[in-house]
mmCIF file of C-alpha atoms in Angstrom:
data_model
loop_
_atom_site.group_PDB
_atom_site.id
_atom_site.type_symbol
_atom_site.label_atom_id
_atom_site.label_comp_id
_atom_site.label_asym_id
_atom_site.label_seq_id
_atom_site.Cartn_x
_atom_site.Cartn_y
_atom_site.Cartn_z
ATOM 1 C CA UNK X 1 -72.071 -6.986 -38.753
ATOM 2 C CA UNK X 2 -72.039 -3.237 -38.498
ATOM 3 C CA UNK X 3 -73.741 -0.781 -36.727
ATOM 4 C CA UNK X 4 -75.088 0.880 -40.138
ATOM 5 C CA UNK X 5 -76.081 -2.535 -42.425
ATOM 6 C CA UNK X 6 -79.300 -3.227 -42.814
ATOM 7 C CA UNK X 7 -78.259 -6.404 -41.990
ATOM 8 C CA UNK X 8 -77.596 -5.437 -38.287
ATOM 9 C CA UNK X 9 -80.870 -3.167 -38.589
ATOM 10 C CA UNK X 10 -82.916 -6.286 -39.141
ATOM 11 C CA UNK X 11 -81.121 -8.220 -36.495
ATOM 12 C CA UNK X 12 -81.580 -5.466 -33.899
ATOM 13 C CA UNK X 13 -85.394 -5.147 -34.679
ATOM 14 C CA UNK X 14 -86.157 -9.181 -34.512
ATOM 15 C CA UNK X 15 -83.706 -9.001 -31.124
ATOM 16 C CA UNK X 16 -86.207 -6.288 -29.834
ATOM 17 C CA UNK X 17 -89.367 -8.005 -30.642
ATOM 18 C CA UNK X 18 -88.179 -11.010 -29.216
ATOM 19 C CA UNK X 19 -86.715 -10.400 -26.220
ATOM 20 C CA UNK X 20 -89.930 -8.277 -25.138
ATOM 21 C CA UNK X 21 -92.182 -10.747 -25.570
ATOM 22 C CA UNK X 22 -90.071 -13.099 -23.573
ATOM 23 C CA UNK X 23 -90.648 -14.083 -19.929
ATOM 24 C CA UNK X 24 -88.698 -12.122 -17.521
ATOM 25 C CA UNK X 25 -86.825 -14.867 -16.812
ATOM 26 C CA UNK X 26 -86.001 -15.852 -20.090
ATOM 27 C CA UNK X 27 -84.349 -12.383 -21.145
ATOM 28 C CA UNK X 28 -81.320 -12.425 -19.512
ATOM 29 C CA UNK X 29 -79.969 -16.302 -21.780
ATOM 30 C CA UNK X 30 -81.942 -14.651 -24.442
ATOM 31 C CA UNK X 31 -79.528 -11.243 -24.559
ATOM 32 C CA UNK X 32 -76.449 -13.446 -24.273
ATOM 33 C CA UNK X 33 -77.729 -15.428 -26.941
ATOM 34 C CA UNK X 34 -77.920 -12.270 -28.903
ATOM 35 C CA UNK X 35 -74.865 -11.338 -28.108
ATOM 36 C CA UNK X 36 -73.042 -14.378 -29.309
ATOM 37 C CA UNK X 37 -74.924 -14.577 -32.392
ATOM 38 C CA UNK X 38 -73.549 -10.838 -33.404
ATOM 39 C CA UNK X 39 -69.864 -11.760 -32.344
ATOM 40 C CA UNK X 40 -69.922 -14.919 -34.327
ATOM 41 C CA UNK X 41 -71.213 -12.644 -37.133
ATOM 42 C CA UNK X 42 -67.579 -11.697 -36.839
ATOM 43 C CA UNK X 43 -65.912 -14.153 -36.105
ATOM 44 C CA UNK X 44 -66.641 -17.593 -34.223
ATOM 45 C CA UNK X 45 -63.023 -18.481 -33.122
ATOM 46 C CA UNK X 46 -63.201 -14.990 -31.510
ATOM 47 C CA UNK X 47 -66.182 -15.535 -30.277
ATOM 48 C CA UNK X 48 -65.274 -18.591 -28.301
ATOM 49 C CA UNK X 49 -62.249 -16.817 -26.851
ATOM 50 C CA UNK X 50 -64.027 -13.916 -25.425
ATOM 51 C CA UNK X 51 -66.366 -16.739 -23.778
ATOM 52 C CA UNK X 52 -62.902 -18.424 -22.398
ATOM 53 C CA UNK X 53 -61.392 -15.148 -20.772
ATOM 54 C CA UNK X 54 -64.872 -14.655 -19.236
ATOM 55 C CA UNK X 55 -65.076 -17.991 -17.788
ATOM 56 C CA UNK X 56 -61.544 -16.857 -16.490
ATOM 57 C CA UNK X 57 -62.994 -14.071 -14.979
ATOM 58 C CA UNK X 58 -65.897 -15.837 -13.644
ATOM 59 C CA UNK X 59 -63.746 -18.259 -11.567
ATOM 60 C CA UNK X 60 -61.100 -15.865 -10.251
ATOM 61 C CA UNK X 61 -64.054 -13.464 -9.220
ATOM 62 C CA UNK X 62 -65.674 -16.568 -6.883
ATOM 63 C CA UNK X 63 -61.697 -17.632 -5.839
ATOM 64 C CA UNK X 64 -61.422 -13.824 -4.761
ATOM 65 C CA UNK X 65 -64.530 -13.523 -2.811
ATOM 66 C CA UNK X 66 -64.267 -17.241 -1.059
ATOM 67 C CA UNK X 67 -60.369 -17.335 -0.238
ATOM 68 C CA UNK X 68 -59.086 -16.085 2.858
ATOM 69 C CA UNK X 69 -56.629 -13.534 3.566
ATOM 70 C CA UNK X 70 -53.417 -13.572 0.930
ATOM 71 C CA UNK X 71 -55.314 -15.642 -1.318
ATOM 72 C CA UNK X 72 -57.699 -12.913 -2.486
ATOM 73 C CA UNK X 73 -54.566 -11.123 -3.681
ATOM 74 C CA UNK X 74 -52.786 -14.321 -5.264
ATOM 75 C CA UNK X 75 -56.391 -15.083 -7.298
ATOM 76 C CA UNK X 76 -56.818 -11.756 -7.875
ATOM 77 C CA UNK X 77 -53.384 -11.404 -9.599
ATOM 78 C CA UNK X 78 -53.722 -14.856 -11.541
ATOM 79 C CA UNK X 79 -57.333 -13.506 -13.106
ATOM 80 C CA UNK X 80 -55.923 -9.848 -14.345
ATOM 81 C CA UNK X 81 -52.671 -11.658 -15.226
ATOM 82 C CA UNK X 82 -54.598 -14.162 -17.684
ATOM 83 C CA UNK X 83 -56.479 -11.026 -18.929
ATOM 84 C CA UNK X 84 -53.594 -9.097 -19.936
ATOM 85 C CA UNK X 85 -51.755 -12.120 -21.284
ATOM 86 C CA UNK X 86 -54.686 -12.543 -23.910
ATOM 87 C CA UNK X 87 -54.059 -8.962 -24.234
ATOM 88 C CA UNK X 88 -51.239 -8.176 -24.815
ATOM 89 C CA UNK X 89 -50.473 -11.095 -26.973
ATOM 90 C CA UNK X 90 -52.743 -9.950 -29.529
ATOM 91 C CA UNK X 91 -51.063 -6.348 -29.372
ATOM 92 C CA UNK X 92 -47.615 -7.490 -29.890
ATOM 93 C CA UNK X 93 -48.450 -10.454 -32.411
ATOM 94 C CA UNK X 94 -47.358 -7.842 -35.123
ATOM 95 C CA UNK X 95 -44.204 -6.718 -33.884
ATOM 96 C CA UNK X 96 -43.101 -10.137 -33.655
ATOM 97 C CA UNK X 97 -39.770 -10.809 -36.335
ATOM 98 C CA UNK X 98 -42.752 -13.152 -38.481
ATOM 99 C CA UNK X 99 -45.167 -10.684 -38.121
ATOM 100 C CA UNK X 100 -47.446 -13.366 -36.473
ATOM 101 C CA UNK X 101 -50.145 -15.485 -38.163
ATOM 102 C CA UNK X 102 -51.892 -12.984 -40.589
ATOM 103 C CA UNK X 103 -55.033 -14.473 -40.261
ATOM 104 C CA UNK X 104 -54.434 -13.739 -36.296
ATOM 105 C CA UNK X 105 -55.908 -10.008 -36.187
ATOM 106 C CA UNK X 106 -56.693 -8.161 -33.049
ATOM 107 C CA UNK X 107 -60.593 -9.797 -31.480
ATOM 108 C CA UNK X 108 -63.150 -7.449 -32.006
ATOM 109 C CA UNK X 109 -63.494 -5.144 -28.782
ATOM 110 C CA UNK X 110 -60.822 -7.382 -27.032
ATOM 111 C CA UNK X 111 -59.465 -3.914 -25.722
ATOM 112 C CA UNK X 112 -62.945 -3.180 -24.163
ATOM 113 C CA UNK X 113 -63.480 -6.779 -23.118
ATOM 114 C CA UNK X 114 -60.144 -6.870 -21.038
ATOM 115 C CA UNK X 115 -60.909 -3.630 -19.273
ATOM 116 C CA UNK X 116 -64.313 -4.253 -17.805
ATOM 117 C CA UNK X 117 -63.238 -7.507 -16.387
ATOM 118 C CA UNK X 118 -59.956 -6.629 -15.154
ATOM 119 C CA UNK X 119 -61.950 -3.109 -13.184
ATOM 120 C CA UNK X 120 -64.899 -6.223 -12.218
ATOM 121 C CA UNK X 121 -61.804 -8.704 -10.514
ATOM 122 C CA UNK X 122 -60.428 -5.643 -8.988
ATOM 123 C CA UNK X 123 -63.703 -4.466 -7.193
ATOM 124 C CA UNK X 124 -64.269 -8.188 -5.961
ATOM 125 C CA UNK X 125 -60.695 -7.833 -4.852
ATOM 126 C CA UNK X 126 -61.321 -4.552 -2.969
ATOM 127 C CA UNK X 127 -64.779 -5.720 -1.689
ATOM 128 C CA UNK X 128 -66.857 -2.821 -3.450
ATOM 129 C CA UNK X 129 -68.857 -5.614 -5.312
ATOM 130 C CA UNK X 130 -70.078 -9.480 -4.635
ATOM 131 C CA UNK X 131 -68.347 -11.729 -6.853
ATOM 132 C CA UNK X 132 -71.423 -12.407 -9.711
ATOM 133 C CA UNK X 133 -72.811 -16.035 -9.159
ATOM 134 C CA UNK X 134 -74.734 -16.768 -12.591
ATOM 135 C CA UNK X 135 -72.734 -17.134 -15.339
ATOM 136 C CA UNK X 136 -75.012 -16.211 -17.099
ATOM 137 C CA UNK X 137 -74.960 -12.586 -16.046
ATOM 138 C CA UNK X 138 -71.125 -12.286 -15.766
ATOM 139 C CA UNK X 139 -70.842 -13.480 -19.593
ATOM 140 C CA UNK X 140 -73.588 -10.602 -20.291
ATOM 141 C CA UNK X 141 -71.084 -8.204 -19.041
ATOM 142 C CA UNK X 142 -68.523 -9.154 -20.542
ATOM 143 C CA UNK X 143 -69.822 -9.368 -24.243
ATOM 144 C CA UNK X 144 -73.075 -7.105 -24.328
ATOM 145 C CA UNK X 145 -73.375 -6.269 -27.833
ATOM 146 C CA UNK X 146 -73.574 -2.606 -28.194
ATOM 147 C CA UNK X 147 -70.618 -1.725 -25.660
ATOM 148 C CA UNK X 148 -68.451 -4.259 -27.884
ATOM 149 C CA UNK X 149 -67.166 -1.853 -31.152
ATOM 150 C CA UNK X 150 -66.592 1.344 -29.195
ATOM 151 C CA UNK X 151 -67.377 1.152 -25.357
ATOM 152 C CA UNK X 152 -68.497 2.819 -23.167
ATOM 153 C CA UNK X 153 -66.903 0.824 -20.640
ATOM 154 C CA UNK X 154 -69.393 0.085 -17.988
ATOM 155 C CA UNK X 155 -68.502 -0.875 -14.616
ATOM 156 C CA UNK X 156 -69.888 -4.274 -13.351
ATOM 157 C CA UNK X 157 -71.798 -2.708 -10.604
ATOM 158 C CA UNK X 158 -73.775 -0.221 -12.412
ATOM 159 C CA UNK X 159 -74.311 -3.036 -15.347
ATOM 160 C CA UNK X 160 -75.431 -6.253 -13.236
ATOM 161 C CA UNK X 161 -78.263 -4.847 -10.602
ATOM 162 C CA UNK X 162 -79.450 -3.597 -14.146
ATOM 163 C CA UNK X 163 -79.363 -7.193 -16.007
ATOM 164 C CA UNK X 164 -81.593 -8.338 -13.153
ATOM 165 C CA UNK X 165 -84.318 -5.925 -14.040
ATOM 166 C CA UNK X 166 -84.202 -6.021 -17.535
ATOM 167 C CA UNK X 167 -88.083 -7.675 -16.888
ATOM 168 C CA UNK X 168 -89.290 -4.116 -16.498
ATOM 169 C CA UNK X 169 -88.675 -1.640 -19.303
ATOM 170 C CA UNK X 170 -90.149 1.281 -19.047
ATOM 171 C CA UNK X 171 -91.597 2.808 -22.002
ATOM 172 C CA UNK X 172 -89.906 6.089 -21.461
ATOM 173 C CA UNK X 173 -85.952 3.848 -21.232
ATOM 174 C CA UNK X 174 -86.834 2.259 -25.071
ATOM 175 C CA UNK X 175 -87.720 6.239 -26.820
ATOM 176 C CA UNK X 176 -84.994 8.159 -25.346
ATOM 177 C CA UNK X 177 -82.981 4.934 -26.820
ATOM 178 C CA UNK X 178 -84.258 5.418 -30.105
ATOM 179 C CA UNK X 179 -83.935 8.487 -30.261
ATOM 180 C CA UNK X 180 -80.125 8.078 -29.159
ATOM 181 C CA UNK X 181 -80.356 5.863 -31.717
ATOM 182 C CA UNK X 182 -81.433 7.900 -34.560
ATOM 183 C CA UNK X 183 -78.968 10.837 -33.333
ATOM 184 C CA UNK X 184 -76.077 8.845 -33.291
ATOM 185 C CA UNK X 185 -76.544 7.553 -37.036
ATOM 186 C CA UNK X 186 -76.871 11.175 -37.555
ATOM 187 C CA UNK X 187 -73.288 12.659 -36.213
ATOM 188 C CA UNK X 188 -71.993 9.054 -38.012
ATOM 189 C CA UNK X 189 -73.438 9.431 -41.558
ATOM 190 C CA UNK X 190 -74.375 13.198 -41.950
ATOM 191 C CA UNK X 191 -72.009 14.939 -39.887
ATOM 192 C CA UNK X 192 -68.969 12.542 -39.923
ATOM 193 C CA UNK X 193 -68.861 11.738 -43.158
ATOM 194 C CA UNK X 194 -69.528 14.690 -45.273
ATOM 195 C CA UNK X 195 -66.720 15.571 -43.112
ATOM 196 C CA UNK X 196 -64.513 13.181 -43.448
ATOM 197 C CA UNK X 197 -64.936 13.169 -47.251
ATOM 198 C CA UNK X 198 -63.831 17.105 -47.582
ATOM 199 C CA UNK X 199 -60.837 15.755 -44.856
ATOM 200 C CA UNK X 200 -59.502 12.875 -47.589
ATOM 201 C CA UNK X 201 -59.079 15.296 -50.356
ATOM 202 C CA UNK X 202 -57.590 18.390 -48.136
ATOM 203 C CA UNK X 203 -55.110 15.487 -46.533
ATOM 204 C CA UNK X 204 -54.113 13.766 -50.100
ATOM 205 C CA UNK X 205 -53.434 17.479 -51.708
ATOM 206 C CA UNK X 206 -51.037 19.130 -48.976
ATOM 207 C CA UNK X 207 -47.395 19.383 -49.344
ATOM 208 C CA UNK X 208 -44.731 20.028 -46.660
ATOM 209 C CA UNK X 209 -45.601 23.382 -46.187
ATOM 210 C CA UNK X 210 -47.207 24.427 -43.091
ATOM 211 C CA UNK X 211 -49.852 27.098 -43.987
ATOM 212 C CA UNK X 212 -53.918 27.535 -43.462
ATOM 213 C CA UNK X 213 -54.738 24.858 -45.546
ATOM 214 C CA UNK X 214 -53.589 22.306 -43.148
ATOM 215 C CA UNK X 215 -54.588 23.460 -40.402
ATOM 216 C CA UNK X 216 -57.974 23.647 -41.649
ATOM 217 C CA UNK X 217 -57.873 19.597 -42.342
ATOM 218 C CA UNK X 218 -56.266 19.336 -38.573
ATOM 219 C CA UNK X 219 -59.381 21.465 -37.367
ATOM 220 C CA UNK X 220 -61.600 19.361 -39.825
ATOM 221 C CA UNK X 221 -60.205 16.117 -38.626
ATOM 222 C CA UNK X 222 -60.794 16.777 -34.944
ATOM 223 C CA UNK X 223 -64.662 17.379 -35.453
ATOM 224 C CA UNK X 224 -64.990 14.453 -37.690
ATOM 225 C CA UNK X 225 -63.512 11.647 -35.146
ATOM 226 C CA UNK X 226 -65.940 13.764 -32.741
ATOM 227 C CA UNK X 227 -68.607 13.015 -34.577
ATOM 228 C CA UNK X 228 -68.324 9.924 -35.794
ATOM 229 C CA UNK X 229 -66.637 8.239 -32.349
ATOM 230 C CA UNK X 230 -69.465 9.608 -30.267
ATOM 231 C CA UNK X 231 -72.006 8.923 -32.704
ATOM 232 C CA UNK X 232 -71.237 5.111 -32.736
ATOM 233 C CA UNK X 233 -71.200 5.455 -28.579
ATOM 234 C CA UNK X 234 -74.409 7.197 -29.232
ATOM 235 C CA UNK X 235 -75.664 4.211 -30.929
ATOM 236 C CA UNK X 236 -74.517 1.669 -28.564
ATOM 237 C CA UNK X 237 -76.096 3.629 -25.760
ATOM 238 C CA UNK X 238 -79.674 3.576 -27.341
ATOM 239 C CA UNK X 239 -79.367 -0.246 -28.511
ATOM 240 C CA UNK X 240 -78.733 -0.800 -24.710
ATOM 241 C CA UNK X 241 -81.775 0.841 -23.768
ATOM 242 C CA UNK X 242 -83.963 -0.733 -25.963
ATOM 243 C CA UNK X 243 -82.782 -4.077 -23.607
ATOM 244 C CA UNK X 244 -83.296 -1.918 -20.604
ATOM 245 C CA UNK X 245 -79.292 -1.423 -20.017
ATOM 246 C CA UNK X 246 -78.666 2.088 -19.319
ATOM 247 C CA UNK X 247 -75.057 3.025 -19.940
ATOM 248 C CA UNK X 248 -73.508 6.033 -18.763
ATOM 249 C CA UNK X 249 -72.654 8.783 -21.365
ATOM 250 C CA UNK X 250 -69.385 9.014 -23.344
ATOM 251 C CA UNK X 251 -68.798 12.131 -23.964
ATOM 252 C CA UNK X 252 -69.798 15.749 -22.929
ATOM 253 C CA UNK X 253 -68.970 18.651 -25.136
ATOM 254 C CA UNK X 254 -64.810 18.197 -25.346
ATOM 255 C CA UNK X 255 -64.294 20.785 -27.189
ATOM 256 C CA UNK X 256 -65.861 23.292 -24.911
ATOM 257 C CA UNK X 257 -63.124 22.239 -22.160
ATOM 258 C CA UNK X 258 -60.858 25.294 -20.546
ATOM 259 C CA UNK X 259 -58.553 22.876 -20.170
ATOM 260 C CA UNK X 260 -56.580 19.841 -20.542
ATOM 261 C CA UNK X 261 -57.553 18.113 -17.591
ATOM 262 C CA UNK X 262 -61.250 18.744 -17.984
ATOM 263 C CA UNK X 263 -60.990 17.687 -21.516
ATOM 264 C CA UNK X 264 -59.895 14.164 -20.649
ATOM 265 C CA UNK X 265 -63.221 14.576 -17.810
ATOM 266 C CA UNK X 266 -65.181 14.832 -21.019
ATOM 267 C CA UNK X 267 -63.847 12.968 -23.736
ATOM 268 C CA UNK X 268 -64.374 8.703 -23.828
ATOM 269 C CA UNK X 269 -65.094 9.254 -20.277
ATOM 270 C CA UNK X 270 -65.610 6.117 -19.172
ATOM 271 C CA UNK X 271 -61.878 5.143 -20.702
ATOM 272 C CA UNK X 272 -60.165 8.011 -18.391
ATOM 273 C CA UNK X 273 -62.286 7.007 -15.063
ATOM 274 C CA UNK X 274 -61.399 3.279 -15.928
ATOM 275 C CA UNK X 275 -57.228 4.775 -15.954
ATOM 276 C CA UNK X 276 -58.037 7.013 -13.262
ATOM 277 C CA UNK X 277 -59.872 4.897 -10.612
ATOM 278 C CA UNK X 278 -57.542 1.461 -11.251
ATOM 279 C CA UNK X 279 -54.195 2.572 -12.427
ATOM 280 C CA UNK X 280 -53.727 6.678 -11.420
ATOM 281 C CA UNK X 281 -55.407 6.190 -7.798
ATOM 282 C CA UNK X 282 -53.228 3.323 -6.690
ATOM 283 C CA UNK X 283 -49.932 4.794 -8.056
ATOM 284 C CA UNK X 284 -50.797 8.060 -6.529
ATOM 285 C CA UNK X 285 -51.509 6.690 -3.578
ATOM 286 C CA UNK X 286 -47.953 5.304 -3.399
ATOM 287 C CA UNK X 287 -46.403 7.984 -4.345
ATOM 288 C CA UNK X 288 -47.883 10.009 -1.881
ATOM 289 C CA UNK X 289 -44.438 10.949 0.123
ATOM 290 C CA UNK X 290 -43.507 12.537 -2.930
ATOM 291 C CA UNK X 291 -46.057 15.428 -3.260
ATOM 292 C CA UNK X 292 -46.201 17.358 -6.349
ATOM 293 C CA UNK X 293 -43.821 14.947 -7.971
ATOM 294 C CA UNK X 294 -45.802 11.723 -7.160
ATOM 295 C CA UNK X 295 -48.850 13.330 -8.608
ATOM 296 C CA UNK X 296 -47.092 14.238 -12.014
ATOM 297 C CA UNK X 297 -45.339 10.697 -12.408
ATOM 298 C CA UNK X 298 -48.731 9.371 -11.885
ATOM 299 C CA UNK X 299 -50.491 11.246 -14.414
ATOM 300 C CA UNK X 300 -47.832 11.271 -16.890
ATOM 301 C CA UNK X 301 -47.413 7.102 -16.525
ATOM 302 C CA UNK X 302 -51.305 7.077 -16.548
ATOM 303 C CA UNK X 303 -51.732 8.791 -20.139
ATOM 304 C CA UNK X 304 -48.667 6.944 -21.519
ATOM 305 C CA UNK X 305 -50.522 3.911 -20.721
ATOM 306 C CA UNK X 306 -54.130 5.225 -22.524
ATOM 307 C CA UNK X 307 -52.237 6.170 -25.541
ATOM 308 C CA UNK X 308 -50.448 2.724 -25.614
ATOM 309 C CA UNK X 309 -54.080 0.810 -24.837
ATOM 310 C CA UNK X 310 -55.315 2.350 -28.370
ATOM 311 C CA UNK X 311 -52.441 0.091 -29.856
ATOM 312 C CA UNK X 312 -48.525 -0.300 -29.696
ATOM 313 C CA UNK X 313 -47.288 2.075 -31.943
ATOM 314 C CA UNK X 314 -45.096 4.971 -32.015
ATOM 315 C CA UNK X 315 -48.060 7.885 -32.728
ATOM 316 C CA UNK X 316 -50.038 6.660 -29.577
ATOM 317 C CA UNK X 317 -47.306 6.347 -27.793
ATOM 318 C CA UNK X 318 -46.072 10.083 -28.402
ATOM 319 C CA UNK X 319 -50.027 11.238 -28.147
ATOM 320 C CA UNK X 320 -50.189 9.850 -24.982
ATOM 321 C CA UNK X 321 -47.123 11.122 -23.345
ATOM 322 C CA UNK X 322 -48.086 14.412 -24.602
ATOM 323 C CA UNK X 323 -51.113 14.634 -22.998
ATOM 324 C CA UNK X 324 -49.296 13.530 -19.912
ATOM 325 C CA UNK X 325 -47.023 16.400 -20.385
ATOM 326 C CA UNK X 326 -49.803 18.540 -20.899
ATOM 327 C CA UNK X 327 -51.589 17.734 -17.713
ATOM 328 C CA UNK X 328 -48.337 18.021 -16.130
ATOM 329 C CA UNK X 329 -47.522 21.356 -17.302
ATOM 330 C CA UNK X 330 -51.072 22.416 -16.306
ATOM 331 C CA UNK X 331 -50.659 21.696 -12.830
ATOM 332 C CA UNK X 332 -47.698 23.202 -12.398
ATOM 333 C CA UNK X 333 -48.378 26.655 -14.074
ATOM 334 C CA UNK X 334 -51.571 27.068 -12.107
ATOM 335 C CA UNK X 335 -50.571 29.215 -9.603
ATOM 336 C CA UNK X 336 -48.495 31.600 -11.881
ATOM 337 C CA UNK X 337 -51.889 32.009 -14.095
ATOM 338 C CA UNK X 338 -54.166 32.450 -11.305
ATOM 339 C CA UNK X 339 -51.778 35.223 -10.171
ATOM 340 C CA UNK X 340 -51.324 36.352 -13.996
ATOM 341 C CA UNK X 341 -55.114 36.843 -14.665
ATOM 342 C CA UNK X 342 -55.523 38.371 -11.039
ATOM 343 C CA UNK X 343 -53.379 41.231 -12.061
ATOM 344 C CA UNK X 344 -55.145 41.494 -15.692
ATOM 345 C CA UNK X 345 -58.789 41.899 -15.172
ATOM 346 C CA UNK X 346 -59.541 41.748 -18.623
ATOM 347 C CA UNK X 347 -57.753 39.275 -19.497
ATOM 348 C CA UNK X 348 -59.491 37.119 -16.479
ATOM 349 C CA UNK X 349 -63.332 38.080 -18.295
ATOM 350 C CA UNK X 350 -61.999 35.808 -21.078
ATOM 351 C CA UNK X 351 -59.866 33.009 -19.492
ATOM 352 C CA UNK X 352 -62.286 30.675 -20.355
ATOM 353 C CA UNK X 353 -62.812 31.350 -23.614
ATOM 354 C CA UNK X 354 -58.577 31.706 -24.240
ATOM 355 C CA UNK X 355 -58.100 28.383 -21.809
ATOM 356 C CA UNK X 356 -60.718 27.033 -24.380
ATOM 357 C CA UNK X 357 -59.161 27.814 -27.387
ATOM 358 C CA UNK X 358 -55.397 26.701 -26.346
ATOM 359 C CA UNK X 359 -57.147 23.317 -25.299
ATOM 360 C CA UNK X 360 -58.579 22.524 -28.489
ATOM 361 C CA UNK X 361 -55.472 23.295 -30.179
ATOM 362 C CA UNK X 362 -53.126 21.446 -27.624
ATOM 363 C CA UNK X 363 -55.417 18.235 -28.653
ATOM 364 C CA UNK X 364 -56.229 18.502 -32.202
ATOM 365 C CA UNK X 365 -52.214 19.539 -33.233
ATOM 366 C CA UNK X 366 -50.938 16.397 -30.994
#
C-alpha cells in the first residue's frame, strides 16, 4: 500500500478519524493496530517478523536495564547481535550460490527497523534512556507506519515521551502536517517525476561518449532523487503529525552545502547522525592515540558502512568509500585552502559559492 494510492489515501483518512475520536488511552493499541494493518498490506509473514525482532528488542532492553555489571554488556550484545543477524541475512540471501528462496525478498523497511532498535538497545546500554516497559509503546517504535518506506530514523527518546501524549494534538501539529503532506506529494509527483521522465529518455539515448548531454542527465538525476526521496520523507513527516508524532526533518537544502562534510549534515540526516553518534563516535574514540589518522579511518570506515547499509553491492560500496575519501581529503586540505584563499581575497568573496559548486559535483558524478 503506497504512499500515493488512493487506497492508502482512504486508509490514512479513516485512521485519522478514528484514532481522534478515540479515548486517550485507547490511541496508543489503536496506532499499532494501524500500523500492522498497513504492513500486512504488504506482506503478513513480514509483518510477523518485524513483531519478532521487536519482541527481541523489548526483552534485551529490560535484561540491559535490570542486570548488573557485565551483564548489561553481554544482553546488550545478544539484542544488536539478533538484530543484525535478521539483517544481514536478508542482505546476503542473494549472493548466496542458489540465489536464496526467490519468494524471500528484502522486509519492507527492515533496514530502518534494525537501526532504530539497535541505536534504542544501545542508549539503554549507555543509560541515556529507561528501558520502555509497555510493549505496546516499544512495538510503536519500532513499526510506526510513516517512518517505515523511507525513514527518518527517529531516536527512541525523542519518539516515546511523544507516544505518551499523543491524547493532546494540537490543532496547529495536524495543519503544518497536512500541509507537509500536500508538499511532499508535490516534489514526488510534479517535481520528481516530470523529472525523472525527461531523465529515462536522456539515460536510454547516450552512447559512450562523455559530452554535455550526459552530464545534463547526471545533473537531472541528482535533483530528481532530491525530490522525490525527500518528498516521500516529507510525507511520512506530516502522516506522523496528524497522530501527534513529530519527527525531526530529513533533509535541509543539500545542494546548497560548501562542502562535503556539511552535505552529509544535510542530506538523510537522521541516517548520518544514526552512523555518526553509534558507529563514528565509538571508533573515534578508540582511535584517539592516533590523531589525524584515527579521525580519517573513522570516517572513511563510517561511510563505507552507509554505502553498504543501502545494500551489498559493488556501486554502494564504491559510493560510499568515495565519500569517505572525500571527507578525508577535506580534512586534510583545510589548512592549505584557508591559507590559499587568505592570500587571494577575491577568490575568498566566492569560496562559498566555488566550495558549493565542487560539492554538488563531487556527489552527483560519484
Amino acid at each position: 500500500m503506497s504512499f500515493l494510492t488512493l487506497k492508502f489515501s482512504l486508509f490514512l483518512s479513516v485512521a485519522v478519524l478514528v484514532f481522534h475520536e478515540l479515548p486517550p488511552r485507547m490511541r496508543s493499541r489503536f496506532l499499532l493496530a494501524v500500523s500492522c494493518l498497513f504492513y500486512m498490506s504488504w506482506s503478513v509473514p513480514y509483518a510477523f517478523l518485524i513483531g519478532g525482532i521487536a519482541v527481541a528488542a523489548y526483552a534485551s532492553a529490560l535484561e540491559i536495564e535490570d542486570r548488573p555489571g557485565a551483564g548489561k554488556r553481554t544482553f546488550w550484545m545478544t539484542g544488536v547481535a539478533i538484530l543484525l543477524m535478521v539483517f544481514l541475512f536478508f542482505k546476503i540471501l542473494p549472493f548466496l550460490p542458489s540465489g536464496g528462496p526467490s519468494t524471500l525478498l528484502m522486509p519492507l523497511g527492515l533496514s530502518y527497523v534494525t537501526l532504530k532498535l539497535i541505536g534504542y538497545l544501545t542508549d539503554v546500554h549507555r543509560q541515556g534512556i529507561k528501558a520502555e516497559r509497555s510493549f505496546v509503546s516499544l512495538a510503536n517504535y519500532a513499526a510506526f507506519f510513516p517512518q517505515i518506506p523511507c525513514g527518518p530514523i527517529q531516536r527512541a527518546a525523542d519518539f516515546l515521551p511523544q507516544l505518551a501524549e499523543v491524547g493532546r494534538v494540537r490543532q496547529e501539529t495536524l495543519l503544518s502536517g497536512l500541509r507537509l503532506i500536500l508538499f511532499g506529494l508535490f516534489k514526488k509527483m510534479v517535481v520528481a517525476d516530470a523529472i525523472g521522465s525527461h531523465v529515462d529518455v536522456m539515460y536510454s539515448q547516450l552512447g559512450i561518449e562523455v559530452g554535455a548531454r550526459y552530464f545534463l542527465c547526471v545533473y537531472a538525476y541528482a535533483f530528481q532523487l532530491y525530490a522525490d526521496f525527500s518528498g516521500i520523507t516529507d510525507m511520512a513527516v506530516g502522516i506522523g503529525r496528524l497522530f501527534g508524532i513529530k519527527a525531526p526533518d530529513n533533509f535541509n537544502r543539500p545542494f546548497y552545502s560548501p562542502n562535503i562534510l556539511e552535505f552529509w549534515r544535510r542530506w538523510h540526516i537522521t541516517l548520518t547522525s544514526w552512523f555518526s553518534d553509534y558507529l563514528l563516535v565509538p571508533m573515534k574514540s578508540r582511535l584517539t592515540g592516533l590523531g589525524t589518522p584515527g579521525l580519517c579511518l573513522s570516517i572513511f570506515v563510517t561511510m563505507t558502512a552507509m554505502g553498504l547499509w543501502h545494500g551489498f553491492h559493488w556501486n554502494f560500496l564504491i559510493f560510499g568509500a568515495l565519500q569517505g575519501i572525500f571527507m578525508v581529503v577535506s580534512i586534510l586540505t583545510l589548512s592549505a585552502r584557508d591559507r590559499l584563499f587568505i592570500r587571494a581575497p577575491l577568490l575568498n568573496k566566492c569560496r562559498k559559492f566555488i566550495g558549493t559548486v565542487i560539492t554538488f559535483h563531487l556527489v552527483a558524478l560519484s
